[in-house]
Short mmCIF file of N, CA and C in Angstrom, two decimals:
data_model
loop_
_atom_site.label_atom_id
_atom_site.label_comp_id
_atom_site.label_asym_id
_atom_site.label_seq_id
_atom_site.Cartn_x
_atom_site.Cartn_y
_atom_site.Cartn_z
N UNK A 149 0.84 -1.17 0.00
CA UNK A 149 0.00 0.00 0.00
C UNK A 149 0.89 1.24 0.00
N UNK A 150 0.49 2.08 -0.67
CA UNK A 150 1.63 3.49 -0.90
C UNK A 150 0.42 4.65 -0.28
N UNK A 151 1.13 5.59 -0.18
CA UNK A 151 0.80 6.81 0.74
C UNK A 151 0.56 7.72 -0.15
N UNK A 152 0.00 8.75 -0.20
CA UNK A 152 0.42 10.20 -0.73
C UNK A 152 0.62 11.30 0.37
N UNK A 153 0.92 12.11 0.19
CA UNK A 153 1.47 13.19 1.40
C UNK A 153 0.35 13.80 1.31
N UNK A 154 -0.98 13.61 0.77
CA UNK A 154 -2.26 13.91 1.25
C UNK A 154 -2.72 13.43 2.16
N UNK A 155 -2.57 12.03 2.59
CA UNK A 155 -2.75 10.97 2.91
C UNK A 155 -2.88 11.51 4.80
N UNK A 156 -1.20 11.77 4.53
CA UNK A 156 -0.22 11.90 6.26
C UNK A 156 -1.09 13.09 6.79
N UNK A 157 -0.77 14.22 6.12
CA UNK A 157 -0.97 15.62 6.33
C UNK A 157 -2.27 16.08 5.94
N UNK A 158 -2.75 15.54 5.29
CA UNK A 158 -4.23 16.09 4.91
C UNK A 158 -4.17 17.48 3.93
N UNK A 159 -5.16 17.30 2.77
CA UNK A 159 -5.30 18.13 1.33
C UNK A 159 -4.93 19.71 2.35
N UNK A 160 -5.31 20.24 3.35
CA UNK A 160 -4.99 21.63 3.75
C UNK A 160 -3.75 22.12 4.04
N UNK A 161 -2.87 20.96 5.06
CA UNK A 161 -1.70 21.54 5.21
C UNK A 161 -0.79 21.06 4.42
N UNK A 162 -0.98 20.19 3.54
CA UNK A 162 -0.05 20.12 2.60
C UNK A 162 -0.01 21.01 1.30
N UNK A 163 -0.88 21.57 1.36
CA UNK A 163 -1.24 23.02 0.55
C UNK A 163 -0.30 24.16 1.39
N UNK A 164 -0.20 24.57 2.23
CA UNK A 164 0.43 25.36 3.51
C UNK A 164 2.04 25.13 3.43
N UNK A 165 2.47 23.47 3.46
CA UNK A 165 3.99 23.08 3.26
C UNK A 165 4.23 23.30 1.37
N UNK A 166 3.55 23.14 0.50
CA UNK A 166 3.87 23.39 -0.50
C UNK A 166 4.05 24.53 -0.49
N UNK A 167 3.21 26.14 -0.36
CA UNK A 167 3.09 27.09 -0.29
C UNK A 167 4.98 28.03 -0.02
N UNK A 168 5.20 27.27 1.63
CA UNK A 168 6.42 27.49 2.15
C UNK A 168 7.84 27.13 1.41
N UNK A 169 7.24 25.87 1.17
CA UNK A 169 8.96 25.17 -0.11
C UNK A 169 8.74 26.70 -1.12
N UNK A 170 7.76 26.96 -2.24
CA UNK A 170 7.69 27.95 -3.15
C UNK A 170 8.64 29.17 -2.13
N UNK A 171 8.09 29.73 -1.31
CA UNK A 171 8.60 30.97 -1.10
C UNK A 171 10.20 30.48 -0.61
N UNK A 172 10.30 29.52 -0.14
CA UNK A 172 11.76 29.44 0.17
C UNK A 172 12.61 28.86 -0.85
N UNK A 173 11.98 28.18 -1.84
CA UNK A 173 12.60 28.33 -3.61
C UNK A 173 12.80 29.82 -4.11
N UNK A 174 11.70 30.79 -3.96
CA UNK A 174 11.89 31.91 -4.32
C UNK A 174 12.97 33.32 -3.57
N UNK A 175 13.47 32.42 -2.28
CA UNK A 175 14.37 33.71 -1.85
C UNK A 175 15.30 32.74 -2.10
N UNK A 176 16.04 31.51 -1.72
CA UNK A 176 17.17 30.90 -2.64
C UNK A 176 17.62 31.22 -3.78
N UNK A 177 16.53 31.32 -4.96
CA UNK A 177 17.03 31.67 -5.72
C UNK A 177 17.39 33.61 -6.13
N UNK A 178 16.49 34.06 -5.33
CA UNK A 178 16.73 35.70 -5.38
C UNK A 178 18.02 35.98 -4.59
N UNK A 179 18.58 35.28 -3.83
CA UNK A 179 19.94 35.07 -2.87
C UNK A 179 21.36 34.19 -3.92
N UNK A 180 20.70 34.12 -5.13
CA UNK A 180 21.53 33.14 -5.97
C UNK A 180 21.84 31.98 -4.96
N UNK A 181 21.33 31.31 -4.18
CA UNK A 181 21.75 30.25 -3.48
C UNK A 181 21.96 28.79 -4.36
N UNK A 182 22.59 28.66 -4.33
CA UNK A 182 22.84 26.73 -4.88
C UNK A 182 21.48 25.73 -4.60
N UNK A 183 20.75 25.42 -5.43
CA UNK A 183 19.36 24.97 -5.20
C UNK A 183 20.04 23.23 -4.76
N UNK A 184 20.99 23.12 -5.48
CA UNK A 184 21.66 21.90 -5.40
C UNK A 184 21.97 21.33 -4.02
N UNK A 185 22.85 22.21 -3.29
CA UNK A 185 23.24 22.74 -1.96
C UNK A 185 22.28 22.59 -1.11
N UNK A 186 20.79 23.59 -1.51
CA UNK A 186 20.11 23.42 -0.36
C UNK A 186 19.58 21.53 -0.07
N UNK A 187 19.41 21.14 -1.47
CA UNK A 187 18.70 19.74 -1.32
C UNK A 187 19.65 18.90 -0.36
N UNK A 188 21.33 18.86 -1.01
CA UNK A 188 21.86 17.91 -0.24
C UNK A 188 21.36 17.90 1.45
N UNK A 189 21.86 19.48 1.73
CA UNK A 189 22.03 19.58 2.65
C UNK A 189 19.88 19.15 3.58
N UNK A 190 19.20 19.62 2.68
CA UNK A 190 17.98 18.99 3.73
C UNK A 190 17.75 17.32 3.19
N UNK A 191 18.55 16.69 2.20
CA UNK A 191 18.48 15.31 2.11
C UNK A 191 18.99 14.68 3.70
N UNK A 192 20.52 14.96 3.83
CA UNK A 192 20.75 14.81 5.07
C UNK A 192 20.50 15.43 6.54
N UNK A 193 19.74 16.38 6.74
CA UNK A 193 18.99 16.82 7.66
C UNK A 193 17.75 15.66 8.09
N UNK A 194 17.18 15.10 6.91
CA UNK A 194 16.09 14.34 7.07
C UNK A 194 16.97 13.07 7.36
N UNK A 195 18.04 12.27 6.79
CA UNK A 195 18.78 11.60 7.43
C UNK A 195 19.43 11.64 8.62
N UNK A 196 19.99 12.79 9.25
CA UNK A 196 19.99 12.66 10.77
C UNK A 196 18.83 12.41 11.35
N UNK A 197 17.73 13.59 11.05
CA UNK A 197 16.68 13.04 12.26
C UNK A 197 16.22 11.57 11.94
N UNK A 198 16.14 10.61 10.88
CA UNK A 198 15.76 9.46 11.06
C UNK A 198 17.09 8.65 11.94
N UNK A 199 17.91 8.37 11.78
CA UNK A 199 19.40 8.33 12.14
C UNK A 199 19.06 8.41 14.03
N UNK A 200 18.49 9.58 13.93
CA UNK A 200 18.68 10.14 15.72
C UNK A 200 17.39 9.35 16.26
N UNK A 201 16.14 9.43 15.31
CA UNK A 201 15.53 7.83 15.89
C UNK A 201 15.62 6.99 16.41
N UNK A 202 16.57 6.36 15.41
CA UNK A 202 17.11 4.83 14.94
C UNK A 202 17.97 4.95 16.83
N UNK A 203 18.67 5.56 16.99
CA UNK A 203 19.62 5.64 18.20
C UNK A 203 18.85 5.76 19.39
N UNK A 204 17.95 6.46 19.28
CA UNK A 204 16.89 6.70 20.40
C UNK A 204 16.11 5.24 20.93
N UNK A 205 15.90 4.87 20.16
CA UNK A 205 15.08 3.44 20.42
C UNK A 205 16.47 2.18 20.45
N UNK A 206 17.68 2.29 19.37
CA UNK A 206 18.92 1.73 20.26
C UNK A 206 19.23 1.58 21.58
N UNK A 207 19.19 2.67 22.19
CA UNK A 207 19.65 3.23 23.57
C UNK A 207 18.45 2.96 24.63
N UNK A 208 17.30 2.81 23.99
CA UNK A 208 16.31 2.91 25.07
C UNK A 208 15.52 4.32 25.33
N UNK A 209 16.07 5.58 24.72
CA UNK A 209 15.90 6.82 25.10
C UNK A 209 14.05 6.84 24.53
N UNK A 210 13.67 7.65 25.80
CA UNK A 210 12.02 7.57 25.29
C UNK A 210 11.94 8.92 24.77
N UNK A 211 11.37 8.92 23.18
CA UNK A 211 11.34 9.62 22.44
C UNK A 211 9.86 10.00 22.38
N UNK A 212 9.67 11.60 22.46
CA UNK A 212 8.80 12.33 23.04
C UNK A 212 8.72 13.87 21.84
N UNK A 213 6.83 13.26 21.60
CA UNK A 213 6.58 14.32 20.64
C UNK A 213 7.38 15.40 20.48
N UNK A 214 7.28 16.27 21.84
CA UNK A 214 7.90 17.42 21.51
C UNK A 214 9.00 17.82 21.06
N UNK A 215 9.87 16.64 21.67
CA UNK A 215 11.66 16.72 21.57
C UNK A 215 11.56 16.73 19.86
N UNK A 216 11.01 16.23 19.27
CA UNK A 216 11.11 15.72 17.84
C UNK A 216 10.40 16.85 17.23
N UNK A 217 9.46 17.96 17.39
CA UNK A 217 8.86 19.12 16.94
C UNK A 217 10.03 20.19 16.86
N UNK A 218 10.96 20.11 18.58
CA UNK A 218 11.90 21.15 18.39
C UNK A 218 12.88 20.60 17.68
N UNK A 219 13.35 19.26 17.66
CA UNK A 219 14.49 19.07 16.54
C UNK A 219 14.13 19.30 15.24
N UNK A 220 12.86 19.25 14.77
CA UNK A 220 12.50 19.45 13.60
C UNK A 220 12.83 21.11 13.62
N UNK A 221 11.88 21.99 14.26
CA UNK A 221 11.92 23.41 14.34
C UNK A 221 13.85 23.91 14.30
N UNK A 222 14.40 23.10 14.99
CA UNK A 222 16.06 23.43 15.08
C UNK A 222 16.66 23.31 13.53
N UNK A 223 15.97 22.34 13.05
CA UNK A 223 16.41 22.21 11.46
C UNK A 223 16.28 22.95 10.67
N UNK A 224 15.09 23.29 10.92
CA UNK A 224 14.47 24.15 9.43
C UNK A 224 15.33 25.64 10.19
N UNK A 225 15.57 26.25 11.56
CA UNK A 225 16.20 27.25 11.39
C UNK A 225 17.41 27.18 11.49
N UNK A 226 17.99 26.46 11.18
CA UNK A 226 19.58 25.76 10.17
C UNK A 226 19.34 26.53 9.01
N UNK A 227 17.93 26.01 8.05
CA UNK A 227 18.37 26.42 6.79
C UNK A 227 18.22 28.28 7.16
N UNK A 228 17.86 28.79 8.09
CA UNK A 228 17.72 30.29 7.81
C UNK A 228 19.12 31.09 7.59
N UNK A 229 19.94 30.69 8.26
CA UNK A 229 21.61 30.80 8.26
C UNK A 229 22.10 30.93 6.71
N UNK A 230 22.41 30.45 5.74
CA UNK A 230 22.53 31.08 4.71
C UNK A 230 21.52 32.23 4.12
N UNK A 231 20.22 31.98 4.37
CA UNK A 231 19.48 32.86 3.83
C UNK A 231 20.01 34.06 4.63
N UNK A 232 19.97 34.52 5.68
CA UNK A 232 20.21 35.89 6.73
C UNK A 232 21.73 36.13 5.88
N UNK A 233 22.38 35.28 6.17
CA UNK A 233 23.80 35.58 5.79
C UNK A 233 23.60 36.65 4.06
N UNK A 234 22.70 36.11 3.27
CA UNK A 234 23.32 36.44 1.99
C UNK A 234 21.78 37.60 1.87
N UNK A 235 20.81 37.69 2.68
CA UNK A 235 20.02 39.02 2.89
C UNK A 235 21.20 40.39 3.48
N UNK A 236 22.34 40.05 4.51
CA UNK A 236 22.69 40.80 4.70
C UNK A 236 23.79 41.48 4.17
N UNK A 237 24.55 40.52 3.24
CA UNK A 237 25.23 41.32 2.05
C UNK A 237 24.55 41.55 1.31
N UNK A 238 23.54 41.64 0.60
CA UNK A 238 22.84 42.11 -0.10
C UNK A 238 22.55 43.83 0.10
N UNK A 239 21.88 43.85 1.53
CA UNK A 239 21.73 45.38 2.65
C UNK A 239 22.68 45.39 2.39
N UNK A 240 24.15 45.46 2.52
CA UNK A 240 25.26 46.00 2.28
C UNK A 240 26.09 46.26 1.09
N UNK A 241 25.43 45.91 0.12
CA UNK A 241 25.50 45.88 -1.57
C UNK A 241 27.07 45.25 -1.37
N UNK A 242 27.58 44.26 -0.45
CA UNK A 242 28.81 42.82 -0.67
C UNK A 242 28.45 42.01 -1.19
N UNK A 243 29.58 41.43 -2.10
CA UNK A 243 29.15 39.76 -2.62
C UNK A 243 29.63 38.82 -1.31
N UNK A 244 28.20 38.07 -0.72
CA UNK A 244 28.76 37.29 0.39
C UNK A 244 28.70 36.14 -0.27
N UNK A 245 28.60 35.77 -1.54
CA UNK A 245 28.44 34.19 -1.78
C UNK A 245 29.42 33.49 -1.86
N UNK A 246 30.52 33.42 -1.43
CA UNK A 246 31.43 32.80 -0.74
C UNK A 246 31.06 32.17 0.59
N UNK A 247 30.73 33.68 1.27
CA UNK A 247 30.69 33.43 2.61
C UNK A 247 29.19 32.20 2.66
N UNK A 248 28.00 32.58 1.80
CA UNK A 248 27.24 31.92 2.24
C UNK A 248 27.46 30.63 1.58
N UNK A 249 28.06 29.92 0.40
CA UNK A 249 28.13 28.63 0.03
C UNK A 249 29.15 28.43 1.18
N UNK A 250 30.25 28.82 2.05
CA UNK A 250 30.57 28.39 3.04
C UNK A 250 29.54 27.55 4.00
N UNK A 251 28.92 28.53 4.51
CA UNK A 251 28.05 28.65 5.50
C UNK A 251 26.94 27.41 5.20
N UNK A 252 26.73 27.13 3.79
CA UNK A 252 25.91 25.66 3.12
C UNK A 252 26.97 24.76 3.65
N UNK A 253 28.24 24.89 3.23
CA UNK A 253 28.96 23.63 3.48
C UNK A 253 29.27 23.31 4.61
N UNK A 254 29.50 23.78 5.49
CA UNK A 254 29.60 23.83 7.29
C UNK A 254 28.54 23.14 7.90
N UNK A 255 27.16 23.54 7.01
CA UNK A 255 26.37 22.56 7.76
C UNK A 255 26.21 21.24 7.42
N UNK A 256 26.35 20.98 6.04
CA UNK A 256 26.58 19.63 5.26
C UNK A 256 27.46 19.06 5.60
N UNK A 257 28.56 19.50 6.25
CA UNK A 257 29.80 18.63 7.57
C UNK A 257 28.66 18.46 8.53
N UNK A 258 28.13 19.36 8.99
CA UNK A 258 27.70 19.14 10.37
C UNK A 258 26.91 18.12 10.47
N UNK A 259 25.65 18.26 9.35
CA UNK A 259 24.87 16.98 9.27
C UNK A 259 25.60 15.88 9.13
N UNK A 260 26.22 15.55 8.44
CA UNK A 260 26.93 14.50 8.18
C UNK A 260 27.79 13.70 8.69
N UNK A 261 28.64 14.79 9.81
CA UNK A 261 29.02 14.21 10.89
C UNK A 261 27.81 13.89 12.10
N UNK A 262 26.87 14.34 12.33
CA UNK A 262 25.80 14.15 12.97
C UNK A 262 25.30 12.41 12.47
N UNK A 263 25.41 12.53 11.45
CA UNK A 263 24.54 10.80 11.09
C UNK A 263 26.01 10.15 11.43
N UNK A 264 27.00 10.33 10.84
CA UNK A 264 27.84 9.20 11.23
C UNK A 264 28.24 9.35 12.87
N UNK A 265 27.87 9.61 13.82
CA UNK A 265 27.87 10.01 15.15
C UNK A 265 26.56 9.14 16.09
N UNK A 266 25.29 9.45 15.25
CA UNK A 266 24.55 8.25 15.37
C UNK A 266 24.07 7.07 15.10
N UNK A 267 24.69 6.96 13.84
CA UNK A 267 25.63 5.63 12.87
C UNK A 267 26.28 4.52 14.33
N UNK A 268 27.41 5.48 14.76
CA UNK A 268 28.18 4.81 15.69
C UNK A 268 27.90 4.72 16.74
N UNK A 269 26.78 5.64 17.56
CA UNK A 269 26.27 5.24 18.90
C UNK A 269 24.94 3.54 18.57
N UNK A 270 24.70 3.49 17.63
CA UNK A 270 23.90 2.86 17.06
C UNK A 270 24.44 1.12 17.09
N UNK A 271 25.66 1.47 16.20
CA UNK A 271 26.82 0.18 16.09
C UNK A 271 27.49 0.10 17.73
N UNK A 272 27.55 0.76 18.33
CA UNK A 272 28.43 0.66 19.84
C UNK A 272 27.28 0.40 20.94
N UNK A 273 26.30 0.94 20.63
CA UNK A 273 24.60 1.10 21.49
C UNK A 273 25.21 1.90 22.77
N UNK A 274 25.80 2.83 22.45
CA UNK A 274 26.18 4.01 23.99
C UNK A 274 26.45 5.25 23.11
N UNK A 275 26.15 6.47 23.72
CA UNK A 275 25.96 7.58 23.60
C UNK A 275 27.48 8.22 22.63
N UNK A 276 27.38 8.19 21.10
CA UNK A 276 28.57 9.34 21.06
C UNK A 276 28.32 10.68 20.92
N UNK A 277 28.68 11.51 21.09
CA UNK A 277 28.41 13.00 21.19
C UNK A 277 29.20 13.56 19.82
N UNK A 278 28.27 14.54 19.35
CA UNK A 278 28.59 14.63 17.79
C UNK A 278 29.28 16.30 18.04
N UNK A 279 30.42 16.71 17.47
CA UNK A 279 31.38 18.10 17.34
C UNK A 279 29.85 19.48 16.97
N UNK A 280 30.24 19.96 17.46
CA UNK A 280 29.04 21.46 16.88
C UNK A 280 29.83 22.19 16.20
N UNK A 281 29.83 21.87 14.68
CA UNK A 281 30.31 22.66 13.25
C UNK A 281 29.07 23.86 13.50
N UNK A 282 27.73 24.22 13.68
CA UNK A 282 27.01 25.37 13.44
C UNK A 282 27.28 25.95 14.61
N UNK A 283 27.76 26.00 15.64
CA UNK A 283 28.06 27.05 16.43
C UNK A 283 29.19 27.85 16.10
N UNK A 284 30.12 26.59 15.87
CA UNK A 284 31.39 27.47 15.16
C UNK A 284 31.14 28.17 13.83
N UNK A 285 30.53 27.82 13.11
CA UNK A 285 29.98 28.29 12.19
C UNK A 285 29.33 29.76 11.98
N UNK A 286 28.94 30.00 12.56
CA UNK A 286 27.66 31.17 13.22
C UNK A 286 28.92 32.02 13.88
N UNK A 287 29.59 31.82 15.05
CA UNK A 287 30.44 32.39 15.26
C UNK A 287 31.29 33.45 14.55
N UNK A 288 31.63 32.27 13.30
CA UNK A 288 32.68 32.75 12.43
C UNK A 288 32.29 33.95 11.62
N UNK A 289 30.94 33.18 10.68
CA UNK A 289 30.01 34.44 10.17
C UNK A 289 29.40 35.76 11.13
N UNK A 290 29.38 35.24 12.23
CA UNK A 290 28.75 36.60 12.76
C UNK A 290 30.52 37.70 13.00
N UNK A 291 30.78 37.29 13.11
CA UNK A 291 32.57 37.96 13.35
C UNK A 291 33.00 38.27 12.32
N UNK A 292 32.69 38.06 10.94
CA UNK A 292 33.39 38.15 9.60
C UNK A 292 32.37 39.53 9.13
N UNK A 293 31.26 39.10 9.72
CA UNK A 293 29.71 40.02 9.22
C UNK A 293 30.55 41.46 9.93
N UNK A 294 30.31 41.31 11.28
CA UNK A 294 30.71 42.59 12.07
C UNK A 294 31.99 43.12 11.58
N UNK A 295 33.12 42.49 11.38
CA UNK A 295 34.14 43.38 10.68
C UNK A 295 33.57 43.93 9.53
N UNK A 296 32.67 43.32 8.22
CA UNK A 296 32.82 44.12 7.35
C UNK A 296 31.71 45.02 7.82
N UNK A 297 31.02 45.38 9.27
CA UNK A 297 29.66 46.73 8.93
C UNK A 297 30.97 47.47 9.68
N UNK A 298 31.47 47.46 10.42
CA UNK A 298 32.64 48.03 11.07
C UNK A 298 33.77 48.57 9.91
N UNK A 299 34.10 48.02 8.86
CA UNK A 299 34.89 48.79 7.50
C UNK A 299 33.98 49.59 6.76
N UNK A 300 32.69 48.68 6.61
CA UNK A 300 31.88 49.90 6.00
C UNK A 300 31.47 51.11 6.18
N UNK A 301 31.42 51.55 7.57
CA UNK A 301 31.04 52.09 8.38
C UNK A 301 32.21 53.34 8.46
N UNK A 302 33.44 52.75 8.12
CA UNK A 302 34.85 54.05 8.50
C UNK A 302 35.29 54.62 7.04
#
């Protein structure tokens, strides 16, 4: 038996999630963002959180609606991080697309080390703790951001 995503979500809010992909196709691409980029990177987003499942019920950990609403909610404002990044060279008439295909690839480590992290707590069945590439990440960009409003500025 096969599904349709009418099915899960029902004809209204899957009208609502289509709606959202469009507008966030439409500032990607007004941001020149890598459409390519964004997929990998939410291919493996959707592979960690199944991944962080898979480990949860490994371990025994009782997995609880909410925890799984905010990891979801934590994801999707992952992807806002390039978008802000390349809205705000834009306000500053800079080419940040360096900075922001960076800022794609930092998290595509991050995810990625994230699944192979619960890959291996999975294969070991005990807790490994996965490196935080988006803090450092964010860091870096917010410090790279502030020097250039700080040059612009003198």
């Amino acid at each position: 038996m096969s599904y349709k995503l009418t099915d899960i979500l029902g004809e209204e809010n899957r009208q609502i999630l289509e709606f959202f992909r469009y507008i966030v196709y439409a500032v990607f691409a007004y941001l020149n963002i890598e459409r390519d980029m964004v997929f990998i990177l939410s291919i493996l987003m959707l592979g960690d959180m199944i991944f962080g499942v898979l480990k949860a019920m490994r371990l025994s950990i009782k997995i609880k609606m909410s925890t799984m609403m905010w990891g979801f909610a934590t994801k999707l404002s992952l992807l806002m991080i390039p978008m802000v990044v390349a809205l705000m060279g834009k306000a500053l008439e800079k080419d940040f697309v360096w900075t922001v295909d960076f800022a794609i690839k930092m998290l595509i480590v991050n995810e990625g080390f994230s699944i192979l992290a619960n890959i291996l707590s999975i294969k070991q069945k005990k807790n490994i703790e996965n490196f935080d590439f988006v803090s450092l990440t964010v860091n870096m960009l917010r410090d790279f951001v502030i020097s250039k409003i700080k040059n612009h500025l003198k």
